[in-house]
CSV table of C-alpha atoms and ligand atoms in Angstrom, one decimal:
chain,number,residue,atom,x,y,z
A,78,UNK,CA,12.2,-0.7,3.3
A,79,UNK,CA,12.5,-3.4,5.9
A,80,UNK,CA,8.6,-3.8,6.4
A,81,UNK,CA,8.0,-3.2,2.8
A,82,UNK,CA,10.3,-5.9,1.7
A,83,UNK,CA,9.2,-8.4,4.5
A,84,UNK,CA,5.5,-7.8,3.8
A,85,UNK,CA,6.0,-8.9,0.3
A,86,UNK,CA,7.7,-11.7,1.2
A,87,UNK,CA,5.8,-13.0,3.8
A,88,UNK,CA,2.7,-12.6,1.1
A,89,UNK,CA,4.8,-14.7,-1.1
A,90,UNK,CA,5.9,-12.2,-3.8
A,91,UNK,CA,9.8,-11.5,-4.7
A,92,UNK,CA,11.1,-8.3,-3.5
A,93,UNK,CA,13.9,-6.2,-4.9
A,94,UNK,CA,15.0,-3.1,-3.5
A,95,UNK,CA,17.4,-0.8,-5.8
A,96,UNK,CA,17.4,3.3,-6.1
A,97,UNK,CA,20.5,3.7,-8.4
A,98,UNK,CA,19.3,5.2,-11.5
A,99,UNK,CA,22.6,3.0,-13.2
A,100,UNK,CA,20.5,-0.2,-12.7
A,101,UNK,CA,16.7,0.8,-11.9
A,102,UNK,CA,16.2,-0.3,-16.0
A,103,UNK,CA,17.9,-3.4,-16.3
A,104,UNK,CA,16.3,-4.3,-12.8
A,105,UNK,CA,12.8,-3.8,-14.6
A,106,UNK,CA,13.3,-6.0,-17.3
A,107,UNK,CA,13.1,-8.7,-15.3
A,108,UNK,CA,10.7,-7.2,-12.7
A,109,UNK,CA,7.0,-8.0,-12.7
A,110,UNK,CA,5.8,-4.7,-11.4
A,111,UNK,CA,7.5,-1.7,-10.2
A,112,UNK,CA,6.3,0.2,-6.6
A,113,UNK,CA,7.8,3.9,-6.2
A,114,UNK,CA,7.8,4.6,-2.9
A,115,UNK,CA,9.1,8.6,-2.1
A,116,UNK,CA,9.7,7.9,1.7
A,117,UNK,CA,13.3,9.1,2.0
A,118,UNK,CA,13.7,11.5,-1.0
A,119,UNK,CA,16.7,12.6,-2.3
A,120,UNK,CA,17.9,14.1,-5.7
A,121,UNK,CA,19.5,11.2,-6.9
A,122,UNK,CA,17.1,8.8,-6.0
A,123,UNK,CA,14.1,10.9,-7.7
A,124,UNK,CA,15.8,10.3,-10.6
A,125,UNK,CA,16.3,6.6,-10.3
A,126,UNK,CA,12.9,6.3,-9.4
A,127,UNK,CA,12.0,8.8,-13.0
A,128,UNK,CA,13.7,6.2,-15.0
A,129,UNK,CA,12.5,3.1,-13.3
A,130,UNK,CA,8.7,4.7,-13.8
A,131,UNK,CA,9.7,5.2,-17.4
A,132,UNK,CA,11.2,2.2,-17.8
A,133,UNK,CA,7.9,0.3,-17.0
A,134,UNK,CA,5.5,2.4,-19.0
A,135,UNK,CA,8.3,1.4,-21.7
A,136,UNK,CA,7.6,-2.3,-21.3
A,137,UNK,CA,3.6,-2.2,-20.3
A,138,UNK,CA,4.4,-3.3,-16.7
A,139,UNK,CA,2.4,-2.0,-13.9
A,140,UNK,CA,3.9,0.5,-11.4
A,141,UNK,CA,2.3,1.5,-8.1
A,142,UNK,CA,3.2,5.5,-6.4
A,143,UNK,CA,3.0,5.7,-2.8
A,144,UNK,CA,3.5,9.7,-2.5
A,145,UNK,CA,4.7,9.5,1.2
A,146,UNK,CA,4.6,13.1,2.7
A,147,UNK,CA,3.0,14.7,0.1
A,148,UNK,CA,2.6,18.7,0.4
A,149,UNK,CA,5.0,18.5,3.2
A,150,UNK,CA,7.6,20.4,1.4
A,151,UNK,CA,7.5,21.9,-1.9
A,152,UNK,CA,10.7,19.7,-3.1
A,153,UNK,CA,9.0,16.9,-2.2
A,154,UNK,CA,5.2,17.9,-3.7
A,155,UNK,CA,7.4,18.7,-6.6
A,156,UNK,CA,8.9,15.3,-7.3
A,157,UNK,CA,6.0,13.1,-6.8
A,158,UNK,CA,3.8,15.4,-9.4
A,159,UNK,CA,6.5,14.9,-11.9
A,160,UNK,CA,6.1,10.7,-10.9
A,161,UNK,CA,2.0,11.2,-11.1
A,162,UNK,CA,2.2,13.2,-14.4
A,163,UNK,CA,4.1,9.7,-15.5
A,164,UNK,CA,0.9,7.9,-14.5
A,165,UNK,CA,0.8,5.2,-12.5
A,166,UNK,CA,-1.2,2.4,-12.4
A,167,UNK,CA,-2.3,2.9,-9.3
A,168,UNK,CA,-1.3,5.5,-7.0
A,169,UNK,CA,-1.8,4.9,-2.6
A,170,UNK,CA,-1.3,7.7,0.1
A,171,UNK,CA,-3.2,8.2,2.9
A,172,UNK,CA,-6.1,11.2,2.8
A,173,UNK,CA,-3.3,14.2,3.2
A,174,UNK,CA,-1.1,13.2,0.3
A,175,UNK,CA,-4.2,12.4,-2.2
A,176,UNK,CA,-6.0,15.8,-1.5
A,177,UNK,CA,-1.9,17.5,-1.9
A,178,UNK,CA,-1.5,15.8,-5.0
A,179,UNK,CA,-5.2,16.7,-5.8
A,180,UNK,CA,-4.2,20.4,-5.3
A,181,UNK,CA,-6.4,20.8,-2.6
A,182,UNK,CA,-5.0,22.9,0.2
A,183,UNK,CA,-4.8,21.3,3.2
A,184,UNK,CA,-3.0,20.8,6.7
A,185,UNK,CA,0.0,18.7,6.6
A,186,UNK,CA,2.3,17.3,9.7
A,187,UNK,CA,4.9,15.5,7.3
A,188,UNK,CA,3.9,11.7,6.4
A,189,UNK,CA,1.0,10.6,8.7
A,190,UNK,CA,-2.9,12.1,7.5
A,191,UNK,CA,-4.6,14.9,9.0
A,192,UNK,CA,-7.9,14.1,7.3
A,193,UNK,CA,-10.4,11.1,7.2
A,194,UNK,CA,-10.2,9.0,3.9
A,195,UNK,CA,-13.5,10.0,2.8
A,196,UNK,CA,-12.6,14.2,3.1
A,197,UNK,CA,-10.7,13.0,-0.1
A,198,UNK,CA,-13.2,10.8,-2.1
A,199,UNK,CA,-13.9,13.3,-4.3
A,200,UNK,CA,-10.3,14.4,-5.0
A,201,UNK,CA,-9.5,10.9,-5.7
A,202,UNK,CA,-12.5,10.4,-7.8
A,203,UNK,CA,-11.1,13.3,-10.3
A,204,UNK,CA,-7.5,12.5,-9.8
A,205,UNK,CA,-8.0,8.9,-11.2
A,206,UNK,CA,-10.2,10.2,-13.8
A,207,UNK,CA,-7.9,12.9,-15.1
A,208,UNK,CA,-5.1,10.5,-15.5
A,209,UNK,CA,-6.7,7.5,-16.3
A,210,UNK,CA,-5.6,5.2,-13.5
A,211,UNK,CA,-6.7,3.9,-10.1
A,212,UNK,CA,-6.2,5.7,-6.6
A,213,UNK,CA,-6.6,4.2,-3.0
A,214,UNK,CA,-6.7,6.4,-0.3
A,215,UNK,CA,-6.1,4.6,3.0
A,216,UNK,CA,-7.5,4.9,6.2
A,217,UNK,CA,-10.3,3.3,8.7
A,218,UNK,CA,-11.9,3.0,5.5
A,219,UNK,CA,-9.7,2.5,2.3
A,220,UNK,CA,-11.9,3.9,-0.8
A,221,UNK,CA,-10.3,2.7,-4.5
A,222,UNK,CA,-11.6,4.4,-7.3
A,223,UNK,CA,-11.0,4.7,-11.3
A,224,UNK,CA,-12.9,7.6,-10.9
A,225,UNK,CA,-16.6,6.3,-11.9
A,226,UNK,CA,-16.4,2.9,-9.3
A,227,UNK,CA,-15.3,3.2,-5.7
A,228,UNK,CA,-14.9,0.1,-3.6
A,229,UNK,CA,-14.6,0.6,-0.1
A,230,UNK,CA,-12.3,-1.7,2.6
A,231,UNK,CA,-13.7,-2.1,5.7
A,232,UNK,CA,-10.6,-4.4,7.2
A,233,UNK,CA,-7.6,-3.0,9.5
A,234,UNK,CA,-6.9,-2.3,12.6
A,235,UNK,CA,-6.2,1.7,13.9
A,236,UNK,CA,-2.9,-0.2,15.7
A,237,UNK,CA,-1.5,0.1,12.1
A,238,UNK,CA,-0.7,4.0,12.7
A,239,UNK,CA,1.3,3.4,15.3
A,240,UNK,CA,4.0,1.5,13.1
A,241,UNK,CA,5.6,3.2,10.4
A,242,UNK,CA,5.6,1.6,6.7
A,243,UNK,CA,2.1,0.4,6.9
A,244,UNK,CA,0.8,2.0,4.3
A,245,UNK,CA,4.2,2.0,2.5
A,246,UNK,CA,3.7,-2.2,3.1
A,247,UNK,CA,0.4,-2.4,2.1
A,248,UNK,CA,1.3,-0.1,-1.1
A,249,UNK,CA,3.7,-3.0,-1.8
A,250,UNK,CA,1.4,-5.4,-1.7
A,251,UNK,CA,-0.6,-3.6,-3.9
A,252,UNK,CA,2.1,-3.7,-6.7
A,253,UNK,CA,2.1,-7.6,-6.1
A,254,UNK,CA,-1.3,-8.3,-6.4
A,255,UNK,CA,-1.8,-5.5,-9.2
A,256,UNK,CA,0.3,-7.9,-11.3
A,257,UNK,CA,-1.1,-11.1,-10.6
A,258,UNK,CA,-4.5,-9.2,-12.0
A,259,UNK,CA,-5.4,-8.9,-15.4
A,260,UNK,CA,-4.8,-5.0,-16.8
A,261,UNK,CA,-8.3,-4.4,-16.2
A,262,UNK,CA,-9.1,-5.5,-13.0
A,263,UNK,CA,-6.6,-3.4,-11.3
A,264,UNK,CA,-9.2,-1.6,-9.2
A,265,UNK,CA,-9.9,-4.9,-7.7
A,266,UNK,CA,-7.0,-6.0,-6.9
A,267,UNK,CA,-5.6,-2.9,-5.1
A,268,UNK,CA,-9.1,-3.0,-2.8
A,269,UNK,CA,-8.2,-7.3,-2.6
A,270,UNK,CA,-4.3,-6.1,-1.5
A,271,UNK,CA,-5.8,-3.7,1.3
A,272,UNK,CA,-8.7,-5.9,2.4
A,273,UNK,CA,-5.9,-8.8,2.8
A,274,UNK,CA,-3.4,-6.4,4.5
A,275,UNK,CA,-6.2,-5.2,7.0
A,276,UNK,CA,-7.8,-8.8,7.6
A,277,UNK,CA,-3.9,-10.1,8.5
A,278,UNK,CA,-3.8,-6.9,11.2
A,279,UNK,CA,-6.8,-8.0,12.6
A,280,UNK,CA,-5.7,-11.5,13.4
A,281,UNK,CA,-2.7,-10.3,14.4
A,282,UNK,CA,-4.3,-7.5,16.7
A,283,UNK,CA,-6.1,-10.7,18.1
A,284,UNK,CA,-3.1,-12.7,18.8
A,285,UNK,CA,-1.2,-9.7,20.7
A,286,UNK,CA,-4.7,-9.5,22.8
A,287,UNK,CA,-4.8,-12.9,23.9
A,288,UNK,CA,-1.4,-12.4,24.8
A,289,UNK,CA,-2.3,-9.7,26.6
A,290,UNK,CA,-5.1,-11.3,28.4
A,291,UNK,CA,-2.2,-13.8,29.6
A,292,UNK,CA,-0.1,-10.7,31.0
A,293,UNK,CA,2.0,-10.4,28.1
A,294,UNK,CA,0.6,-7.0,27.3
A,295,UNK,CA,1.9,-6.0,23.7
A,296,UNK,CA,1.4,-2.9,21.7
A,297,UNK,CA,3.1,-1.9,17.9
A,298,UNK,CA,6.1,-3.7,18.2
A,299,UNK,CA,4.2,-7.3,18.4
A,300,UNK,CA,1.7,-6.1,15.8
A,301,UNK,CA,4.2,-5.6,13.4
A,302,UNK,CA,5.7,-9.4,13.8
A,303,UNK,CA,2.5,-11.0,14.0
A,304,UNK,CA,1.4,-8.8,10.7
A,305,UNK,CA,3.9,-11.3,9.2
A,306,UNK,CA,3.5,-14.2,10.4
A,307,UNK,CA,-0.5,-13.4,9.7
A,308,UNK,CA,0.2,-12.8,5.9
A,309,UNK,CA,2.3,-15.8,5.6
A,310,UNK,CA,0.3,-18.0,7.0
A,311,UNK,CA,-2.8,-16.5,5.1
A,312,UNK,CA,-0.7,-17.1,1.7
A,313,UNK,CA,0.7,-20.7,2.3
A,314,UNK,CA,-2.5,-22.3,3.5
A,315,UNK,CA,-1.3,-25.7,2.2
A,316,UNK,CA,-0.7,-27.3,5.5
A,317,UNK,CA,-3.7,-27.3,6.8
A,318,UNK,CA,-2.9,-29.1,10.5
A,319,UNK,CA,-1.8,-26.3,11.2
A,320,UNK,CA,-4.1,-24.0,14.4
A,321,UNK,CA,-2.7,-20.6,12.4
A,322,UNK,CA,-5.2,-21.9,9.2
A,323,UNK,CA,-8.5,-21.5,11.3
A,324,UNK,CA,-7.9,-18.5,12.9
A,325,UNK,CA,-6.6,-16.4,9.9
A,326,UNK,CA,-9.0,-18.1,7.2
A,327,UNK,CA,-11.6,-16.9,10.0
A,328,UNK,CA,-11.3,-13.9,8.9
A,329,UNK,CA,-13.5,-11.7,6.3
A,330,UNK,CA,-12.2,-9.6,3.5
A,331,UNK,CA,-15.3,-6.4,3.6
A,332,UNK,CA,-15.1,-5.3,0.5
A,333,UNK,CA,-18.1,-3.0,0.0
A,334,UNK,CA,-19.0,-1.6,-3.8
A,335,UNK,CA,-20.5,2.3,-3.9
B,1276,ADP,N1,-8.3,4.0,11.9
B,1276,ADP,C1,-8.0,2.9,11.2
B,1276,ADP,N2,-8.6,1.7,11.5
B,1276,ADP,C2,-8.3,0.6,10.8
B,1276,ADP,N3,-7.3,0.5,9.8
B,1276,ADP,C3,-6.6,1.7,9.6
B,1276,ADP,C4,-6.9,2.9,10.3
B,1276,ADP,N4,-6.0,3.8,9.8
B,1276,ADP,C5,-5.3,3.2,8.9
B,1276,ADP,N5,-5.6,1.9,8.7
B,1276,ADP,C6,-5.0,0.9,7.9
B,1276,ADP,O1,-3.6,1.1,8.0
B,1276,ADP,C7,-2.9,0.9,6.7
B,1276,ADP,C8,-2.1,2.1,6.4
B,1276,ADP,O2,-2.9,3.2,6.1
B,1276,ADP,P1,-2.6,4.7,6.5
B,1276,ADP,O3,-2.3,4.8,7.9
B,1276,ADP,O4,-3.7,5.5,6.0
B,1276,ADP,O5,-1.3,5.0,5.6
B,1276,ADP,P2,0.0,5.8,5.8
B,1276,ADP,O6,0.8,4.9,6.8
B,1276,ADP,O7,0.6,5.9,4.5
B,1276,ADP,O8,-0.4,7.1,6.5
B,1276,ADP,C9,-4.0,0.6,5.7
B,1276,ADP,O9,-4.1,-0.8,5.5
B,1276,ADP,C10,-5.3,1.2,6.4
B,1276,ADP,O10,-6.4,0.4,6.0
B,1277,TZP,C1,8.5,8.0,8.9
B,1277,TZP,C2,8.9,8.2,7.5
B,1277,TZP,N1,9.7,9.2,7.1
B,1277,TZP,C3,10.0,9.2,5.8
B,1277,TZP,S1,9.3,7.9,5.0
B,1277,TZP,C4,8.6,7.3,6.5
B,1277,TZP,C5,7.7,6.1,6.5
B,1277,TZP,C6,6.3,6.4,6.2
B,1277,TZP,O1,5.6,5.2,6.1
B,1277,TZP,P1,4.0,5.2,6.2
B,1277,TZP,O2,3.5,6.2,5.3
B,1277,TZP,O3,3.7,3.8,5.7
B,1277,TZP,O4,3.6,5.4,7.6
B,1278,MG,MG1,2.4,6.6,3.9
């Protein structure tokens, strides 16, 4: 929740973090966009997260699922199916937790992916035709489909599995960006989220080396700080004396179209 919130931050959106299903509506009333994120599951918070996901189909707000875990365990595969039968907008998770939700049987070590993202194209292709709505699933390559179109992300850096809450962070900025866009183009901006997301790891995955090139050797710990400074440099580009503005408008967003 920590990550998540300080991504969106740092990428200039507001942030909100509330689970109790006594305020989740009224907090979505004057929300712009709603992200469920199933990390740490419990019984009361599924149902906060039920009636927040209800509460913005009820208003014709976006809402974003990241299905951490699953097909780890059955209560778990159990709650986020009742969240994807209330159709997101856009649902993220990493190859593993597409091709569980998917219904194809695969190996499962609890919330990181045992599969490439493109073992789960397919899957993700018929998932976000079935229900109408976009799907993401992350890795080396990120593929986002609406189940006819399938943009591919070539930006990140493999660092990012060695911090937990990357993909919960960049499923947040997915929510941000998803709102920003019009209804349609929701496609495009969840593969614009990623791509920005990735391109801000890779500039901070240059920082830590030239650190480490001075003998400051750095590993996950400095990526995820300089992830932040990265995005909030990349989003206030207004002062533009400043030597962060070259090096992260440097980089390239690869967005590739199928
Ligand atoms: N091997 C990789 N190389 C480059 N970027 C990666 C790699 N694996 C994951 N990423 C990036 O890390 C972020 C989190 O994705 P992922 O690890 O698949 O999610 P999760 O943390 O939910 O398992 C995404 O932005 C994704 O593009
Ligand atoms: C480690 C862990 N355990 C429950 S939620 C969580 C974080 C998962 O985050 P991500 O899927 O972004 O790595
Ligand atoms: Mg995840």
């Amino acid at each position: 929740m920590d990550f998540m919130a300080n991504t969106l931050l740092a990428a200039g959106a507001s942030p909100a973090m509330a689970h109790c299903k006594e305020e989740v509506e009224d907090f979505m009333k004057i929300a712009s966009a709603l992200l469920v994120n199933v990390g740490t599951l419990s019984p009361d918070w599924t149902e906060g997260m039920r009636l927040a996901a209800e509460a913005a189909n009820a208003l014709g707000k976006p809402w974003v699922l990241d299905p951490v875990g699953a097909g780890a365990t059955p209560f778990r595969t159990k709650a986020i199916m009742s969240l994807v039968n209330l159709r997101p907008t856009v649902i993220r998770g990493n190859a593993s937790e597409i091709m569980a939700i998917a219904g194809a049987a695969g190996e499962t070590k609890g919330v990181d992916s045992t599969a490439e993202s493109t073992d789960a194209l397919e899957h993700a292709k018929r998932l976000a035709k079935d229900l109408g709505c976009i799907v993401a699933v992350s890795g080396k390559i990120d593929l986002v489909t609406d189940g006819d179109r399938v943009l591919k992300v070539h930006n990140g850096v493999s660092l990012l599995t060695s911090i937990t809450a990357a993909g919960c962070s960049v499923t947040a900025l997915i929510a941000a960006f998803v709102c920003c866009a019009p209804h349609d183009e929701a496609l495009q901006a969840t593969a614009y989220a990623l791509a920005v997301f990735g391109a801000a790891a890779e500039v901070a995955r240059g920082i830590i080396y030239e650190g480490k090139k001075l003998g400051l050797g750095q590993g996950p710990g400095s990526l995820r700080v300089k992830l932040l400074d990265a995005l909030h440099f990349m989003s206030d580009t207004k002062d533009t004396d400043d030597p962060w503005d070259e090096t992260v408008l440097s980089r390239n967003l690869y967005i590739e179209c199928e």
